[in-house]
XYZ file of C-alpha atoms in Angstrom:
229
model
C -58.137 22.035 175.583
C -58.298 21.254 179.194
C -59.896 17.906 179.698
C -60.169 17.786 183.331
C -63.747 17.838 184.620
C -64.975 21.083 186.029
C -68.175 21.600 188.027
C -68.933 24.691 185.936
C -68.385 22.648 182.737
C -71.268 20.225 183.384
C -74.642 21.712 182.586
C -78.055 20.407 181.826
C -79.794 17.283 183.386
C -77.316 14.456 182.918
C -78.031 11.071 184.482
C -75.797 9.897 187.296
C -74.134 7.309 185.289
C -73.047 9.917 182.709
C -71.559 12.107 185.305
C -69.863 9.201 186.932
C -68.353 8.208 183.684
C -66.966 11.722 183.171
C -65.478 11.809 186.539
C -63.777 8.380 186.087
C -62.367 9.460 182.675
C -61.191 12.748 183.969
C -59.262 10.939 186.896
C -57.415 8.589 184.320
C -54.197 9.224 182.542
C -54.906 11.683 180.491
C -54.501 15.529 159.235
C -53.349 17.890 157.973
C -55.111 16.964 154.614
C -53.165 14.233 152.777
C -54.342 13.610 149.179
C -54.174 10.339 147.151
C -53.922 8.101 150.185
C -53.209 4.479 149.725
C -55.097 3.011 152.616
C -53.844 -0.380 153.857
C -54.914 -2.664 156.642
C -52.181 -3.122 159.182
C -50.694 -6.524 159.615
C -52.356 -6.616 163.060
C -54.302 -4.082 165.288
C -51.691 -2.534 167.516
C -52.237 -2.013 171.185
C -51.128 0.946 173.342
C -50.762 -1.195 176.338
C -51.060 0.219 179.853
C -48.624 3.192 179.521
C -51.177 5.869 179.644
C -51.589 6.324 176.105
C -48.213 8.256 175.658
C -46.569 7.897 172.222
C -43.329 8.560 170.652
C -43.333 11.318 168.039
C -41.811 8.907 165.418
C -43.634 5.650 166.158
C -42.381 2.774 163.921
C -44.498 -0.299 162.741
C -41.408 -1.942 161.307
C -37.613 -1.791 161.508
C -37.467 1.374 159.460
C -41.149 2.528 158.811
C -42.077 5.669 160.670
C -45.688 6.783 161.096
C -46.827 10.187 162.111
C -48.975 9.839 165.237
C -52.298 11.518 164.990
C -55.376 11.743 167.221
C -58.970 11.620 166.194
C -62.158 12.644 168.013
C -65.317 10.390 167.481
C -68.452 12.261 168.872
C -71.587 10.034 168.864
C -75.143 10.474 169.971
C -77.777 8.083 171.418
C -78.730 7.173 167.716
C -75.107 6.072 167.031
C -74.642 8.766 164.634
C -71.220 10.481 164.195
C -70.442 14.185 164.252
C -68.687 14.813 160.896
C -67.385 17.823 159.050
C -67.396 18.777 155.451
C -63.800 19.456 154.509
C -63.075 23.066 153.336
C -60.277 22.006 150.968
C -62.156 19.024 149.613
C -65.915 19.898 149.316
C -68.050 16.811 149.563
C -65.571 14.910 151.589
C -66.818 14.397 155.119
C -64.535 13.222 158.099
C -64.187 13.225 161.773
C -62.010 15.812 163.600
C -58.402 14.750 163.562
C -54.861 16.034 163.543
C -51.165 15.450 164.502
C -50.208 14.815 168.028
C -47.871 17.544 169.459
C -44.542 16.838 171.144
C -45.309 15.798 174.827
C -48.912 15.437 174.196
C -50.953 12.370 174.742
C -53.605 11.072 172.313
C -56.496 11.870 174.607
C -55.520 15.595 175.067
C -54.694 15.831 171.420
C -58.170 14.622 170.447
C -59.832 17.129 172.744
C -57.659 19.847 171.237
C -58.588 18.890 167.671
C -62.108 18.764 168.391
C -62.120 22.162 169.785
C -59.814 23.734 167.078
C -61.783 22.202 164.130
C -65.321 22.439 165.616
C -65.369 24.533 168.685
C -66.722 21.745 170.767
C -65.460 21.435 174.266
C -65.182 18.395 176.702
C -66.948 18.196 179.074
C -68.808 21.465 178.448
C -70.380 20.129 175.251
C -69.666 16.476 175.179
C -68.834 13.858 177.672
C -65.708 11.757 177.619
C -66.038 8.070 177.003
C -62.593 6.519 176.415
C -59.380 6.450 174.331
C -59.455 3.228 172.455
C -56.488 0.880 172.985
C -56.372 -0.068 169.346
C -54.847 2.110 166.675
C -55.153 2.062 162.874
C -52.389 2.750 160.497
C -52.271 3.637 156.975
C -49.575 4.603 154.303
C -49.504 7.430 151.893
C -48.019 7.380 148.431
C -44.605 8.877 147.579
C -44.235 12.469 147.099
C -46.294 13.843 149.882
C -45.224 16.264 152.521
C -45.198 13.432 155.022
C -42.528 11.524 153.024
C -40.350 14.668 153.095
C -40.457 14.472 156.819
C -39.542 10.908 156.794
C -42.920 9.296 157.456
C -44.481 6.443 155.365
C -47.940 7.198 156.618
C -49.964 8.023 159.799
C -51.111 6.105 162.846
C -54.519 7.143 164.273
C -55.350 7.157 168.007
C -59.088 7.536 168.658
C -60.983 9.085 171.627
C -64.730 8.631 171.918
C -67.150 11.380 173.269
C -70.986 11.182 173.866
C -73.218 14.135 173.089
C -76.247 13.803 175.381
C -78.622 16.119 173.456
C -81.080 15.296 170.843
C -79.979 18.057 168.447
C -76.647 19.397 167.080
C -73.978 20.742 169.397
C -72.988 24.382 168.974
C -70.079 24.604 166.748
C -67.560 27.199 165.621
C -65.803 26.461 162.355
C -63.744 29.563 162.200
C -60.550 27.771 163.161
C -59.641 28.119 166.783
C -56.305 28.014 168.640
C -54.546 29.687 165.809
C -55.615 27.017 163.295
C -57.146 27.544 159.868
C -60.671 26.554 159.253
C -60.957 22.768 158.620
C -64.755 22.446 157.870
C -67.473 24.440 156.136
C -70.384 22.615 157.922
C -71.096 19.778 160.193
C -73.876 17.066 160.467
C -74.615 13.801 162.011
C -73.749 10.669 159.795
C -74.324 7.034 160.264
C -71.380 4.737 159.706
C -72.877 3.729 156.386
C -73.253 7.366 155.411
C -69.707 8.167 156.442
C -68.262 5.437 154.465
C -70.131 6.603 151.384
C -69.173 10.266 151.917
C -65.445 9.649 151.996
C -64.149 7.148 149.575
C -60.689 8.496 150.037
C -60.637 7.214 153.736
C -63.187 4.304 153.369
C -60.773 1.618 154.379
C -59.632 3.697 157.375
C -63.173 4.300 158.536
C -64.015 0.624 158.063
C -61.266 -0.327 160.429
C -62.240 2.392 162.890
C -65.886 1.119 162.809
C -64.650 -2.382 163.825
C -62.854 -1.205 166.972
C -65.183 1.772 167.999
C -68.588 0.027 167.483
C -68.317 -2.364 170.449
C -67.126 0.387 172.787
C -70.140 2.718 171.689
C -72.531 -0.183 172.214
C -71.259 -0.854 175.633
C -71.429 2.820 176.689
C -75.101 3.176 175.536
C -76.064 -0.055 177.292
C -74.375 0.685 180.425
C -75.909 4.091 180.667
C -79.378 2.819 179.464
C -79.182 4.983 176.464
C -80.039 4.189 172.890
C -82.420 5.016 169.953
C -85.543 6.751 170.904
């Protein structure tokens, strides 16, 4: 998914701060399902630093521990609700769009690609870019998974935030785009509390994500004079 801002990609009546935020973001450096996760809180929240969010394909959290780098897309609205999908392979389990980062791809580009492939939502056509968080959240998986066979002990999540300016639901396509298989059967807006209750499997991961994402969401809504109506 091309994340550079295009004139024809911006439609509707957006306020000047929203468009300015999109322009600034565009000028900046731009799971597969795993069952029976043993979620853990990392010893410390790790920072990407100022290297443009470029990651190694076998990032390590310790001397010999290797984590698969993954990107997630967090789309929120003015009500602070999150755009979540009901997983096709695990009905009743709701989660945010996410997936592995390809070789040579940065987390921001990977998040936009996953959002498009899994939900058909484009940036900046459908949602406005906000930021890629500096902090990451890592978690381990139990022995015997396909990740272990590839030499990984778990996954490290890099998250990019997007704002949906509408008051309804963005138009989605859940057929599986970009040659990928369908990931979700339906989408809906969920609060943080609802998301935590709708996916016990990744509850710890989502709790950590809320800690690092909520301040950025609040700041964006305040700066652009948005909020609950």
